[in-house]
Amino acid sequence: MDPRPRPRSTPVTPARNPDTRTLATVAHTAFFLLLGASLARFLLRHPGDPRTPWIIALSVTLALLYVLGPALGIRDAAPTPRRLVWLGLVVATWVVLVVLAPSFAWCAVPLFFTALRTLPPRAAIILVALLTTFVVIAQLQLAKAFDPNLLLAPPAVAALATAVFVHMERQTQAQRALIDDLIRTRRELAATERREGTLAERQRLSMEIHDTLAQNLSSQQMLLQAADRTWETDPATARAHVRTATGIAAHGLAEARRLVHDLAPSELADGAGLADALRALDAGPDIEVRFHLEGTPTTLPDRVQSALLRIAQGALANIREHSGARTAALTLSFLGDQVVLDIADDGHGFAEPQPSAATPGRGHGLPAMRARVRQLGGTLTIESTPGEGTVLSASVPLEPTG
């Protein structure tokens, strides 16, 4: 549950794209297969060659460098200096290998993919062109006679691979933009519907209050004023006015209770307890919600049940939208003189909670939770550590019974 403002939508990065991960796996596998095949070819074609120790050492170095990138967390991301240094070392080692043994030239094909997903498009194309040039030179050195295919095939393969990759990246970016627009539109529509529902409910309540409570109070005022005027001259009539006003007040009290009952959460209707309502809460298909009950349950005031239920609903909404959690746990504890509701998640957490900052676009975030608990004389605490989840605890004191 992160109280800090977050973007409306989270684009899917290449590292999270299953298709990109599959392509990366194929490219890595192809690189090691080509590297192993090139080393085997050199050892078979040049037994006892004085370059052999250098070739083996450079091959092992190139393999280690290639593995070192993912091992150090150098994955698909912006071209950071560390990643650029790593790519430069890989390319430089490969170039030395190709100079000593031209048969290692075809290891450049997987390096095309590495360059394209590491560098900006223009820089990546320049690097691919340089790698292709080395491949052409190496193949011409291996050929016994001039072969036009060796001059034209590598550039054609490189151009085709680059064009396909760039096209796929553009399609992926367009798809991400479309998904972001759809998510933003859906949230704006939901916000509009909430506002319209709020306005409609306010109008309904204003009409209910005007037609019931306000009319009853007006009638009571008129009857009591009439009783006051006739109290000395006609006591019987004055008492009749008072009795009528009392009946109207009783009717108004019943109407007020009906309005309060209608405003209570539907989950607590028909006598349902807070524990049952919390047990039925859901945070979406991707989050498992668990409920625990501790202590001996007691009858809670309606306003306490309503406030704790609303806090749980708001906390689960924050977990679903901001935390990235997979599980959430609700614990309702009856401790005699107080009731405590704990909501814990295994999300990414946050470092510095800002209890006074509301989440943009929402009116029922942490400030609303604090206000609900404060109205009941309780406290709301939040404990969170980056990478270790968040625990929200609402404690409400209970009046002694008997």
mmCIF file of C-alpha atoms in Angstrom:
data_model
loop_
_atom_site.group_PDB
_atom_site.id
_atom_site.type_symbol
_atom_site.label_atom_id
_atom_site.label_comp_id
_atom_site.label_asym_id
_atom_site.label_seq_id
_atom_site.Cartn_x
_atom_site.Cartn_y
_atom_site.Cartn_z
ATOM 1 C CA MET A 1 0.000 0.000 0.000
ATOM 2 C CA ASP A 2 1.917 2.967 -1.260
ATOM 3 C CA PRO A 3 0.570 6.431 -0.351
ATOM 4 C CA ARG A 4 2.889 8.180 -2.758
ATOM 5 C CA PRO A 5 1.529 9.375 -6.113
ATOM 6 C CA ARG A 6 2.120 6.839 -8.829
ATOM 7 C CA PRO A 7 1.615 6.950 -12.597
ATOM 8 C CA ARG A 8 -1.815 6.095 -13.879
ATOM 9 C CA SER A 9 -0.452 3.125 -15.768
ATOM 10 C CA THR A 10 2.708 1.078 -15.758
ATOM 11 C CA PRO A 11 4.032 0.307 -19.255
ATOM 12 C CA VAL A 12 5.192 -3.207 -19.904
ATOM 13 C CA THR A 13 8.965 -3.114 -20.209
ATOM 14 C CA PRO A 14 10.818 -5.396 -22.582
ATOM 15 C CA ALA A 15 12.135 -7.444 -19.700
ATOM 16 C CA ARG A 16 8.579 -8.316 -18.723
ATOM 17 C CA ASN A 17 7.441 -9.146 -22.243
ATOM 18 C CA PRO A 18 7.238 -12.944 -22.716
ATOM 19 C CA ASP A 19 8.003 -12.645 -26.451
ATOM 20 C CA THR A 20 11.132 -10.595 -25.723
ATOM 21 C CA ARG A 21 12.279 -13.092 -23.104
ATOM 22 C CA THR A 22 11.830 -15.940 -25.589
ATOM 23 C CA LEU A 23 13.768 -14.059 -28.260
ATOM 24 C CA ALA A 24 16.547 -13.318 -25.756
ATOM 25 C CA THR A 25 16.752 -16.992 -24.766
ATOM 26 C CA VAL A 26 17.026 -18.069 -28.410
ATOM 27 C CA ALA A 27 19.722 -15.434 -29.089
ATOM 28 C CA HIS A 28 21.760 -16.480 -26.047
ATOM 29 C CA THR A 29 21.516 -20.144 -26.964
ATOM 30 C CA ALA A 30 22.536 -19.418 -30.558
ATOM 31 C CA PHE A 31 25.531 -17.392 -29.381
ATOM 32 C CA PHE A 32 26.968 -20.204 -27.259
ATOM 33 C CA LEU A 33 26.263 -22.794 -29.965
ATOM 34 C CA LEU A 34 28.055 -20.696 -32.587
ATOM 35 C CA LEU A 35 30.920 -19.947 -30.194
ATOM 36 C CA GLY A 36 31.367 -23.627 -29.394
ATOM 37 C CA ALA A 37 31.101 -24.646 -33.030
ATOM 38 C CA SER A 38 33.650 -22.019 -34.078
ATOM 39 C CA LEU A 39 36.112 -23.165 -31.398
ATOM 40 C CA ALA A 40 35.658 -26.816 -32.380
ATOM 41 C CA ARG A 41 36.173 -25.966 -36.048
ATOM 42 C CA PHE A 42 39.384 -24.105 -35.278
ATOM 43 C CA LEU A 43 40.767 -26.948 -33.145
ATOM 44 C CA LEU A 44 39.910 -29.529 -35.808
ATOM 45 C CA ARG A 45 41.257 -27.488 -38.736
ATOM 46 C CA HIS A 46 44.391 -26.192 -36.988
ATOM 47 C CA PRO A 47 45.763 -28.853 -34.623
ATOM 48 C CA GLY A 48 48.930 -27.745 -32.888
ATOM 49 C CA ASP A 49 48.580 -24.150 -34.082
ATOM 50 C CA PRO A 50 50.525 -21.722 -31.861
ATOM 51 C CA ARG A 51 47.426 -19.499 -31.681
ATOM 52 C CA THR A 52 45.424 -22.255 -29.986
ATOM 53 C CA PRO A 53 46.030 -21.134 -26.347
ATOM 54 C CA TRP A 54 45.052 -17.577 -27.260
ATOM 55 C CA ILE A 55 41.944 -18.755 -29.114
ATOM 56 C CA ILE A 56 40.826 -20.918 -26.198
ATOM 57 C CA ALA A 57 41.523 -18.144 -23.678
ATOM 58 C CA LEU A 58 39.653 -15.534 -25.735
ATOM 59 C CA SER A 59 36.720 -17.916 -26.293
ATOM 60 C CA VAL A 60 36.399 -18.541 -22.567
ATOM 61 C CA THR A 61 36.747 -14.810 -21.880
ATOM 62 C CA LEU A 62 34.052 -13.986 -24.429
ATOM 63 C CA ALA A 63 31.701 -16.589 -22.924
ATOM 64 C CA LEU A 64 32.301 -15.264 -19.405
ATOM 65 C CA LEU A 65 31.755 -11.677 -20.498
ATOM 66 C CA TYR A 66 28.551 -12.652 -22.260
ATOM 67 C CA VAL A 67 27.265 -14.357 -19.102
ATOM 68 C CA LEU A 68 28.518 -11.549 -16.852
ATOM 69 C CA GLY A 69 25.941 -9.067 -18.173
ATOM 70 C CA PRO A 70 22.778 -10.864 -16.915
ATOM 71 C CA ALA A 71 24.667 -12.023 -13.792
ATOM 72 C CA LEU A 72 25.322 -8.383 -12.818
ATOM 73 C CA GLY A 73 21.753 -7.383 -13.540
ATOM 74 C CA ILE A 74 22.669 -5.758 -16.865
ATOM 75 C CA ARG A 75 19.405 -6.557 -18.618
ATOM 76 C CA ASP A 76 17.126 -4.859 -21.093
ATOM 77 C CA ALA A 77 17.157 -1.268 -19.908
ATOM 78 C CA ALA A 78 18.390 2.167 -20.809
ATOM 79 C CA PRO A 79 21.988 2.265 -22.128
ATOM 80 C CA THR A 80 23.685 2.942 -18.793
ATOM 81 C CA PRO A 81 27.486 3.429 -18.660
ATOM 82 C CA ARG A 82 27.944 0.020 -17.047
ATOM 83 C CA ARG A 83 25.980 -1.665 -19.825
ATOM 84 C CA LEU A 84 27.852 0.236 -22.542
ATOM 85 C CA VAL A 85 31.209 -0.803 -21.039
ATOM 86 C CA TRP A 86 30.042 -4.416 -20.923
ATOM 87 C CA LEU A 87 28.905 -4.333 -24.553
ATOM 88 C CA GLY A 88 32.177 -2.697 -25.613
ATOM 89 C CA LEU A 89 34.221 -5.451 -23.915
ATOM 90 C CA VAL A 90 32.131 -8.185 -25.572
ATOM 91 C CA VAL A 91 32.502 -6.637 -29.040
ATOM 92 C CA ALA A 92 36.232 -5.939 -28.580
ATOM 93 C CA THR A 93 36.901 -9.541 -27.489
ATOM 94 C CA TRP A 94 34.939 -10.846 -30.462
ATOM 95 C CA VAL A 95 36.869 -8.601 -32.865
ATOM 96 C CA VAL A 96 40.207 -9.922 -31.574
ATOM 97 C CA LEU A 97 38.917 -13.473 -31.971
ATOM 98 C CA VAL A 98 37.819 -12.813 -35.545
ATOM 99 C CA VAL A 99 41.219 -11.312 -36.395
ATOM 100 C CA LEU A 100 42.975 -14.425 -35.046
ATOM 101 C CA ALA A 101 40.398 -16.933 -36.328
ATOM 102 C CA PRO A 102 37.920 -15.724 -38.981
ATOM 103 C CA SER A 103 35.661 -18.740 -38.324
ATOM 104 C CA PHE A 104 34.322 -16.935 -35.216
ATOM 105 C CA ALA A 105 32.686 -14.316 -37.463
ATOM 106 C CA TRP A 106 29.205 -15.869 -37.363
ATOM 107 C CA CYS A 107 29.023 -15.273 -33.590
ATOM 108 C CA ALA A 108 28.121 -11.726 -34.645
ATOM 109 C CA VAL A 109 24.540 -12.726 -35.487
ATOM 110 C CA PRO A 110 23.436 -13.006 -31.817
ATOM 111 C CA LEU A 111 25.468 -9.868 -31.079
ATOM 112 C CA PHE A 112 23.196 -8.023 -33.542
ATOM 113 C CA PHE A 113 20.280 -8.673 -31.186
ATOM 114 C CA THR A 114 22.329 -7.612 -28.148
ATOM 115 C CA ALA A 115 23.294 -4.332 -29.828
ATOM 116 C CA LEU A 116 19.752 -3.599 -31.012
ATOM 117 C CA ARG A 117 18.218 -4.049 -27.549
ATOM 118 C CA THR A 118 21.022 -2.179 -25.766
ATOM 119 C CA LEU A 119 21.708 0.936 -27.840
ATOM 120 C CA PRO A 120 19.473 3.625 -29.322
ATOM 121 C CA PRO A 121 18.321 2.707 -32.863
ATOM 122 C CA ARG A 122 20.818 4.910 -34.725
ATOM 123 C CA ALA A 123 23.835 3.795 -32.674
ATOM 124 C CA ALA A 124 22.700 0.168 -32.849
ATOM 125 C CA ILE A 125 22.484 0.281 -36.654
ATOM 126 C CA ILE A 126 26.003 1.732 -36.873
ATOM 127 C CA LEU A 127 27.364 -1.039 -34.626
ATOM 128 C CA VAL A 128 25.525 -3.705 -36.648
ATOM 129 C CA ALA A 129 27.068 -2.303 -39.827
ATOM 130 C CA LEU A 130 30.568 -2.499 -38.306
ATOM 131 C CA LEU A 131 29.992 -6.074 -37.133
ATOM 132 C CA THR A 132 28.718 -7.004 -40.584
ATOM 133 C CA THR A 133 31.846 -5.535 -42.162
ATOM 134 C CA PHE A 134 34.035 -7.743 -39.963
ATOM 135 C CA VAL A 135 31.918 -10.766 -40.906
ATOM 136 C CA VAL A 136 32.336 -10.058 -44.637
ATOM 137 C CA ILE A 137 36.098 -9.586 -44.301
ATOM 138 C CA ALA A 138 36.438 -12.771 -42.260
ATOM 139 C CA GLN A 139 34.409 -14.837 -44.736
ATOM 140 C CA LEU A 140 36.406 -13.543 -47.681
ATOM 141 C CA GLN A 141 39.603 -14.553 -45.860
ATOM 142 C CA LEU A 142 38.277 -18.082 -45.394
ATOM 143 C CA ALA A 143 37.191 -18.403 -49.023
ATOM 144 C CA LYS A 144 39.672 -19.874 -51.480
ATOM 145 C CA ALA A 145 38.276 -17.715 -54.275
ATOM 146 C CA PHE A 146 36.103 -14.629 -54.555
ATOM 147 C CA ASP A 147 32.449 -15.459 -53.868
ATOM 148 C CA PRO A 148 29.773 -12.768 -54.390
ATOM 149 C CA ASN A 149 27.526 -14.526 -51.872
ATOM 150 C CA LEU A 150 30.071 -13.948 -49.115
ATOM 151 C CA LEU A 151 30.086 -10.258 -49.988
ATOM 152 C CA LEU A 152 26.309 -9.790 -50.180
ATOM 153 C CA ALA A 153 24.766 -12.430 -47.900
ATOM 154 C CA PRO A 154 25.975 -11.083 -44.509
ATOM 155 C CA PRO A 155 24.744 -7.506 -45.180
ATOM 156 C CA ALA A 156 21.416 -8.876 -46.412
ATOM 157 C CA VAL A 157 20.980 -11.038 -43.306
ATOM 158 C CA ALA A 158 21.964 -8.153 -41.023
ATOM 159 C CA ALA A 159 19.618 -5.717 -42.788
ATOM 160 C CA LEU A 160 16.716 -8.201 -42.608
ATOM 161 C CA ALA A 161 17.305 -8.952 -38.915
ATOM 162 C CA THR A 162 17.589 -5.259 -38.070
ATOM 163 C CA ALA A 163 14.439 -4.353 -39.997
ATOM 164 C CA VAL A 164 12.423 -7.124 -38.338
ATOM 165 C CA PHE A 165 13.640 -6.175 -34.868
ATOM 166 C CA VAL A 166 12.954 -2.451 -35.347
ATOM 167 C CA HIS A 167 9.498 -3.233 -36.745
ATOM 168 C CA MET A 168 8.695 -5.463 -33.767
ATOM 169 C CA GLU A 169 9.892 -2.787 -31.338
ATOM 170 C CA ARG A 170 7.716 -0.135 -32.974
ATOM 171 C CA GLN A 171 4.700 -2.440 -32.871
ATOM 172 C CA THR A 172 5.386 -3.200 -29.215
ATOM 173 C CA GLN A 173 5.641 0.507 -28.367
ATOM 174 C CA ALA A 174 2.397 1.223 -30.226
ATOM 175 C CA GLN A 175 0.711 -1.607 -28.345
ATOM 176 C CA ARG A 176 1.991 -0.281 -25.023
ATOM 177 C CA ALA A 177 0.705 3.185 -25.850
ATOM 178 C CA LEU A 178 -2.691 1.732 -26.768
ATOM 179 C CA ILE A 179 -2.846 -0.277 -23.540
ATOM 180 C CA ASP A 180 -1.904 2.823 -21.525
ATOM 181 C CA ASP A 181 -4.657 4.810 -23.257
ATOM 182 C CA LEU A 182 -7.204 2.066 -22.578
ATOM 183 C CA ILE A 183 -6.226 1.852 -18.906
ATOM 184 C CA ARG A 184 -6.335 5.627 -18.532
ATOM 185 C CA THR A 185 -9.720 5.802 -20.276
ATOM 186 C CA ARG A 186 -11.110 3.012 -18.103
ATOM 187 C CA ARG A 187 -9.977 4.752 -14.916
ATOM 188 C CA GLU A 188 -11.363 8.091 -16.068
ATOM 189 C CA LEU A 189 -14.671 6.405 -16.881
ATOM 190 C CA ALA A 190 -14.735 4.738 -13.473
ATOM 191 C CA ALA A 191 -13.980 8.078 -11.788
ATOM 192 C CA THR A 192 -16.773 9.730 -13.771
ATOM 193 C CA GLU A 193 -19.205 7.000 -12.787
ATOM 194 C CA ARG A 194 -18.218 7.379 -9.130
ATOM 195 C CA ARG A 195 -18.760 11.134 -9.301
ATOM 196 C CA GLU A 196 -22.144 10.683 -10.974
ATOM 197 C CA GLY A 197 -23.121 8.085 -8.384
ATOM 198 C CA THR A 198 -22.060 10.410 -5.575
ATOM 199 C CA LEU A 199 -24.073 13.301 -7.001
ATOM 200 C CA ALA A 200 -27.118 11.075 -7.505
ATOM 201 C CA GLU A 201 -26.880 9.796 -3.929
ATOM 202 C CA ARG A 202 -26.549 13.343 -2.585
ATOM 203 C CA GLN A 203 -29.621 14.396 -4.518
ATOM 204 C CA ARG A 204 -31.551 11.382 -3.242
ATOM 205 C CA LEU A 205 -30.558 12.113 0.354
ATOM 206 C CA SER A 206 -31.431 15.779 0.051
ATOM 207 C CA MET A 207 -34.888 14.860 -1.246
ATOM 208 C CA GLU A 208 -35.343 12.252 1.512
ATOM 209 C CA ILE A 209 -34.306 14.729 4.212
ATOM 210 C CA HIS A 210 -36.511 17.476 2.779
ATOM 211 C CA ASP A 211 -39.565 15.234 2.463
ATOM 212 C CA THR A 212 -39.213 13.592 5.883
ATOM 213 C CA LEU A 213 -36.982 15.151 8.527
ATOM 214 C CA ALA A 214 -37.287 18.751 7.366
ATOM 215 C CA GLN A 215 -41.091 18.519 7.039
ATOM 216 C CA ASN A 216 -41.377 16.831 10.435
ATOM 217 C CA LEU A 217 -39.204 19.471 12.100
ATOM 218 C CA SER A 218 -41.250 22.244 10.469
ATOM 219 C CA SER A 219 -44.484 20.692 11.707
ATOM 220 C CA GLN A 220 -43.081 20.275 15.208
ATOM 221 C CA GLN A 221 -41.992 23.915 15.259
ATOM 222 C CA MET A 222 -45.464 25.126 14.232
ATOM 223 C CA LEU A 223 -47.226 22.896 16.779
ATOM 224 C CA LEU A 224 -44.925 23.915 19.607
ATOM 225 C CA GLN A 225 -45.320 27.599 18.744
ATOM 226 C CA ALA A 226 -49.115 27.147 18.723
ATOM 227 C CA ALA A 227 -48.938 25.351 22.067
ATOM 228 C CA ASP A 228 -46.852 28.166 23.504
ATOM 229 C CA ARG A 229 -49.435 30.759 22.394
ATOM 230 C CA THR A 230 -52.401 28.872 23.857
ATOM 231 C CA TRP A 231 -50.721 27.453 26.963
ATOM 232 C CA GLU A 232 -52.315 29.995 29.328
ATOM 233 C CA THR A 233 -55.652 30.511 27.634
ATOM 234 C CA ASP A 234 -56.415 26.956 26.403
ATOM 235 C CA PRO A 235 -54.253 24.368 28.186
ATOM 236 C CA ALA A 236 -56.116 21.396 26.697
ATOM 237 C CA THR A 237 -55.456 22.543 23.156
ATOM 238 C CA ALA A 238 -51.833 23.300 23.994
ATOM 239 C CA ARG A 239 -51.331 19.788 25.409
ATOM 240 C CA ALA A 240 -52.927 18.325 22.261
ATOM 241 C CA HIS A 241 -50.423 20.272 20.163
ATOM 242 C CA VAL A 242 -47.548 18.938 22.305
ATOM 243 C CA ARG A 243 -48.807 15.339 21.993
ATOM 244 C CA THR A 244 -49.092 15.746 18.224
ATOM 245 C CA ALA A 245 -45.563 17.198 18.080
ATOM 246 C CA THR A 246 -44.312 14.241 20.148
ATOM 247 C CA GLY A 247 -45.844 11.801 17.665
ATOM 248 C CA ILE A 248 -44.300 13.653 14.759
ATOM 249 C CA ALA A 249 -40.899 13.578 16.546
ATOM 250 C CA ALA A 250 -41.204 9.797 17.017
ATOM 251 C CA HIS A 251 -41.995 9.411 13.340
ATOM 252 C CA GLY A 252 -39.035 11.627 12.429
ATOM 253 C CA LEU A 253 -36.728 9.560 14.650
ATOM 254 C CA ALA A 254 -37.835 6.411 12.824
ATOM 255 C CA GLU A 255 -37.177 8.095 9.478
ATOM 256 C CA ALA A 256 -33.720 9.213 10.640
ATOM 257 C CA ARG A 257 -32.867 5.655 11.711
ATOM 258 C CA ARG A 258 -34.058 4.380 8.353
ATOM 259 C CA LEU A 259 -31.781 6.827 6.540
ATOM 260 C CA VAL A 260 -28.817 5.816 8.707
ATOM 261 C CA HIS A 261 -29.548 2.155 8.016
ATOM 262 C CA ASP A 262 -29.671 2.821 4.283
ATOM 263 C CA LEU A 263 -26.270 4.529 4.439
ATOM 264 C CA ALA A 264 -24.628 1.589 6.206
ATOM 265 C CA PRO A 265 -22.425 -0.718 4.080
ATOM 266 C CA SER A 266 -24.435 -3.329 2.235
ATOM 267 C CA GLU A 267 -21.998 -5.994 3.443
ATOM 268 C CA LEU A 268 -23.263 -5.401 6.998
ATOM 269 C CA ALA A 269 -26.935 -5.535 6.058
ATOM 270 C CA ASP A 270 -29.311 -8.194 7.401
ATOM 271 C CA GLY A 271 -27.342 -8.546 10.613
ATOM 272 C CA ALA A 272 -24.094 -9.711 9.024
ATOM 273 C CA GLY A 273 -21.125 -9.314 11.373
ATOM 274 C CA LEU A 274 -17.865 -7.537 10.666
ATOM 275 C CA ALA A 275 -15.890 -10.808 10.590
ATOM 276 C CA ASP A 276 -18.147 -12.266 7.885
ATOM 277 C CA ALA A 277 -17.947 -9.056 5.863
ATOM 278 C CA LEU A 278 -14.135 -8.986 6.060
ATOM 279 C CA ARG A 279 -13.918 -12.673 5.170
ATOM 280 C CA ALA A 280 -15.890 -12.002 1.972
ATOM 281 C CA LEU A 281 -13.657 -9.154 0.741
ATOM 282 C CA ASP A 282 -11.771 -9.576 -2.517
ATOM 283 C CA ALA A 283 -8.787 -7.697 -3.993
ATOM 284 C CA GLY A 284 -8.957 -8.964 -7.562
ATOM 285 C CA PRO A 285 -7.994 -12.166 -9.385
ATOM 286 C CA ASP A 286 -4.229 -11.676 -8.947
ATOM 287 C CA ILE A 287 -4.190 -11.206 -5.163
ATOM 288 C CA GLU A 288 -5.017 -13.870 -2.589
ATOM 289 C CA VAL A 289 -6.794 -12.411 0.456
ATOM 290 C CA ARG A 290 -6.642 -14.310 3.750
ATOM 291 C CA PHE A 291 -8.692 -13.530 6.870
ATOM 292 C CA HIS A 292 -7.786 -14.327 10.486
ATOM 293 C CA LEU A 293 -9.908 -13.822 13.598
ATOM 294 C CA GLU A 294 -8.236 -13.554 16.992
ATOM 295 C CA GLY A 295 -9.792 -13.229 20.415
ATOM 296 C CA THR A 296 -13.412 -13.583 21.482
ATOM 297 C CA PRO A 297 -15.739 -11.623 19.169
ATOM 298 C CA THR A 298 -18.026 -9.087 20.827
ATOM 299 C CA THR A 299 -20.850 -6.985 19.463
ATOM 300 C CA LEU A 300 -19.402 -3.843 17.923
ATOM 301 C CA PRO A 301 -21.234 -0.557 17.428
ATOM 302 C CA ASP A 302 -22.502 -0.045 13.904
ATOM 303 C CA ARG A 303 -20.252 2.935 13.290
ATOM 304 C CA VAL A 304 -17.163 0.931 14.351
ATOM 305 C CA GLN A 305 -18.069 -1.963 12.067
ATOM 306 C CA SER A 306 -18.759 0.384 9.180
ATOM 307 C CA ALA A 307 -15.504 2.307 9.660
ATOM 308 C CA LEU A 308 -13.316 -0.819 9.896
ATOM 309 C CA LEU A 309 -14.978 -2.352 6.856
ATOM 310 C CA ARG A 310 -14.422 0.814 4.815
ATOM 311 C CA ILE A 311 -10.774 0.940 5.952
ATOM 312 C CA ALA A 312 -10.264 -2.673 4.849
ATOM 313 C CA GLN A 313 -11.869 -1.973 1.479
ATOM 314 C CA GLY A 314 -9.698 1.107 0.940
ATOM 315 C CA ALA A 315 -6.536 -0.730 1.990
ATOM 316 C CA LEU A 316 -7.239 -3.605 -0.415
ATOM 317 C CA ALA A 317 -7.851 -1.089 -3.204
ATOM 318 C CA ASN A 318 -4.438 0.486 -2.505
ATOM 319 C CA ILE A 319 -2.803 -2.949 -2.456
ATOM 320 C CA ARG A 320 -4.375 -3.844 -5.779
ATOM 321 C CA GLU A 321 -3.422 -0.585 -7.504
ATOM 322 C CA HIS A 322 -0.023 0.291 -6.030
ATOM 323 C CA SER A 323 1.767 -2.480 -4.125
ATOM 324 C CA GLY A 324 2.345 -5.220 -6.704
ATOM 325 C CA ALA A 325 1.529 -7.762 -3.971
ATOM 326 C CA ARG A 326 0.468 -11.358 -4.517
ATOM 327 C CA THR A 327 -1.123 -11.942 -1.100
ATOM 328 C CA ALA A 328 -2.857 -9.822 1.536
ATOM 329 C CA ALA A 329 -3.810 -10.794 5.081
ATOM 330 C CA LEU A 330 -6.652 -9.279 7.139
ATOM 331 C CA THR A 331 -6.488 -9.900 10.898
ATOM 332 C CA LEU A 332 -9.337 -8.808 13.176
ATOM 333 C CA SER A 333 -8.306 -8.954 16.848
ATOM 334 C CA PHE A 334 -10.620 -8.466 19.838
ATOM 335 C CA LEU A 335 -8.419 -7.379 22.750
ATOM 336 C CA GLY A 336 -11.030 -6.659 25.387
ATOM 337 C CA ASP A 337 -10.839 -2.888 25.592
ATOM 338 C CA GLN A 338 -10.115 -2.384 21.886
ATOM 339 C CA VAL A 339 -10.530 -3.945 18.468
ATOM 340 C CA VAL A 340 -7.610 -3.971 16.032
ATOM 341 C CA LEU A 341 -7.680 -4.521 12.275
ATOM 342 C CA ASP A 342 -4.342 -5.332 10.610
ATOM 343 C CA ILE A 343 -3.928 -5.405 6.823
ATOM 344 C CA ALA A 344 -0.573 -6.790 5.612
ATOM 345 C CA ASP A 345 0.700 -7.349 2.060
ATOM 346 C CA ASP A 346 3.861 -8.759 0.469
ATOM 347 C CA GLY A 347 4.262 -5.939 -2.063
ATOM 348 C CA HIS A 348 7.237 -3.697 -2.770
ATOM 349 C CA GLY A 349 6.554 -1.363 0.167
ATOM 350 C CA PHE A 350 7.822 2.208 0.405
ATOM 351 C CA ALA A 351 10.456 4.141 2.333
ATOM 352 C CA GLU A 352 8.809 7.348 3.552
ATOM 353 C CA PRO A 353 5.016 7.271 4.057
ATOM 354 C CA GLN A 354 3.294 10.602 3.681
ATOM 355 C CA PRO A 355 0.151 10.439 5.822
ATOM 356 C CA SER A 356 -0.920 13.931 4.871
ATOM 357 C CA ALA A 357 -0.721 13.468 1.120
ATOM 358 C CA ALA A 358 -3.755 12.187 -0.676
ATOM 359 C CA THR A 359 -3.472 9.996 -3.689
ATOM 360 C CA PRO A 360 -4.309 12.007 -6.834
ATOM 361 C CA GLY A 361 -7.629 11.202 -8.322
ATOM 362 C CA ARG A 362 -8.895 9.390 -5.217
ATOM 363 C CA GLY A 363 -10.913 10.682 -2.306
ATOM 364 C CA HIS A 364 -10.803 7.641 -0.042
ATOM 365 C CA GLY A 365 -7.111 7.027 0.496
ATOM 366 C CA LEU A 366 -5.027 7.071 3.657
ATOM 367 C CA PRO A 367 -6.284 10.515 4.795
ATOM 368 C CA ALA A 368 -9.867 9.195 4.760
ATOM 369 C CA MET A 369 -8.804 6.107 6.739
ATOM 370 C CA ARG A 370 -7.085 8.290 9.354
ATOM 371 C CA ALA A 371 -10.168 10.505 9.586
ATOM 372 C CA ARG A 372 -12.461 7.506 10.152
ATOM 373 C CA VAL A 373 -10.261 6.112 12.928
ATOM 374 C CA ARG A 374 -9.766 9.545 14.512
ATOM 375 C CA GLN A 375 -13.544 10.075 14.681
ATOM 376 C CA LEU A 376 -13.768 6.874 16.751
ATOM 377 C CA GLY A 377 -10.920 7.929 19.047
ATOM 378 C CA GLY A 378 -8.555 5.342 17.608
ATOM 379 C CA THR A 379 -5.196 5.356 15.859
ATOM 380 C CA LEU A 380 -3.933 4.290 12.443
ATOM 381 C CA THR A 381 -0.310 3.183 12.016
ATOM 382 C CA ILE A 382 1.631 2.141 8.911
ATOM 383 C CA GLU A 383 4.839 0.133 8.819
ATOM 384 C CA SER A 384 6.583 -0.412 5.496
ATOM 385 C CA THR A 385 10.018 -1.374 4.215
ATOM 386 C CA PRO A 386 11.017 -1.301 0.536
ATOM 387 C CA GLY A 387 10.844 -4.830 -0.819
ATOM 388 C CA GLU A 388 9.256 -6.272 2.328
ATOM 389 C CA GLY A 389 5.629 -5.198 2.065
ATOM 390 C CA THR A 390 3.419 -2.991 4.205
ATOM 391 C CA VAL A 391 1.345 -3.430 7.377
ATOM 392 C CA LEU A 392 -1.549 -1.065 8.138
ATOM 393 C CA SER A 393 -3.062 -1.275 11.618
ATOM 394 C CA ALA A 394 -6.287 0.410 12.763
ATOM 395 C CA SER A 395 -6.985 0.334 16.512
ATOM 396 C CA VAL A 396 -10.330 1.458 17.931
ATOM 397 C CA PRO A 397 -11.075 1.604 21.683
ATOM 398 C CA LEU A 398 -14.264 -0.034 22.932
ATOM 399 C CA GLU A 399 -16.506 1.227 25.708
ATOM 400 C CA PRO A 400 -16.773 -1.190 28.628
ATOM 401 C CA THR A 401 -20.044 -3.139 28.676
ATOM 402 C CA GLY A 402 -22.208 -3.667 31.750
#
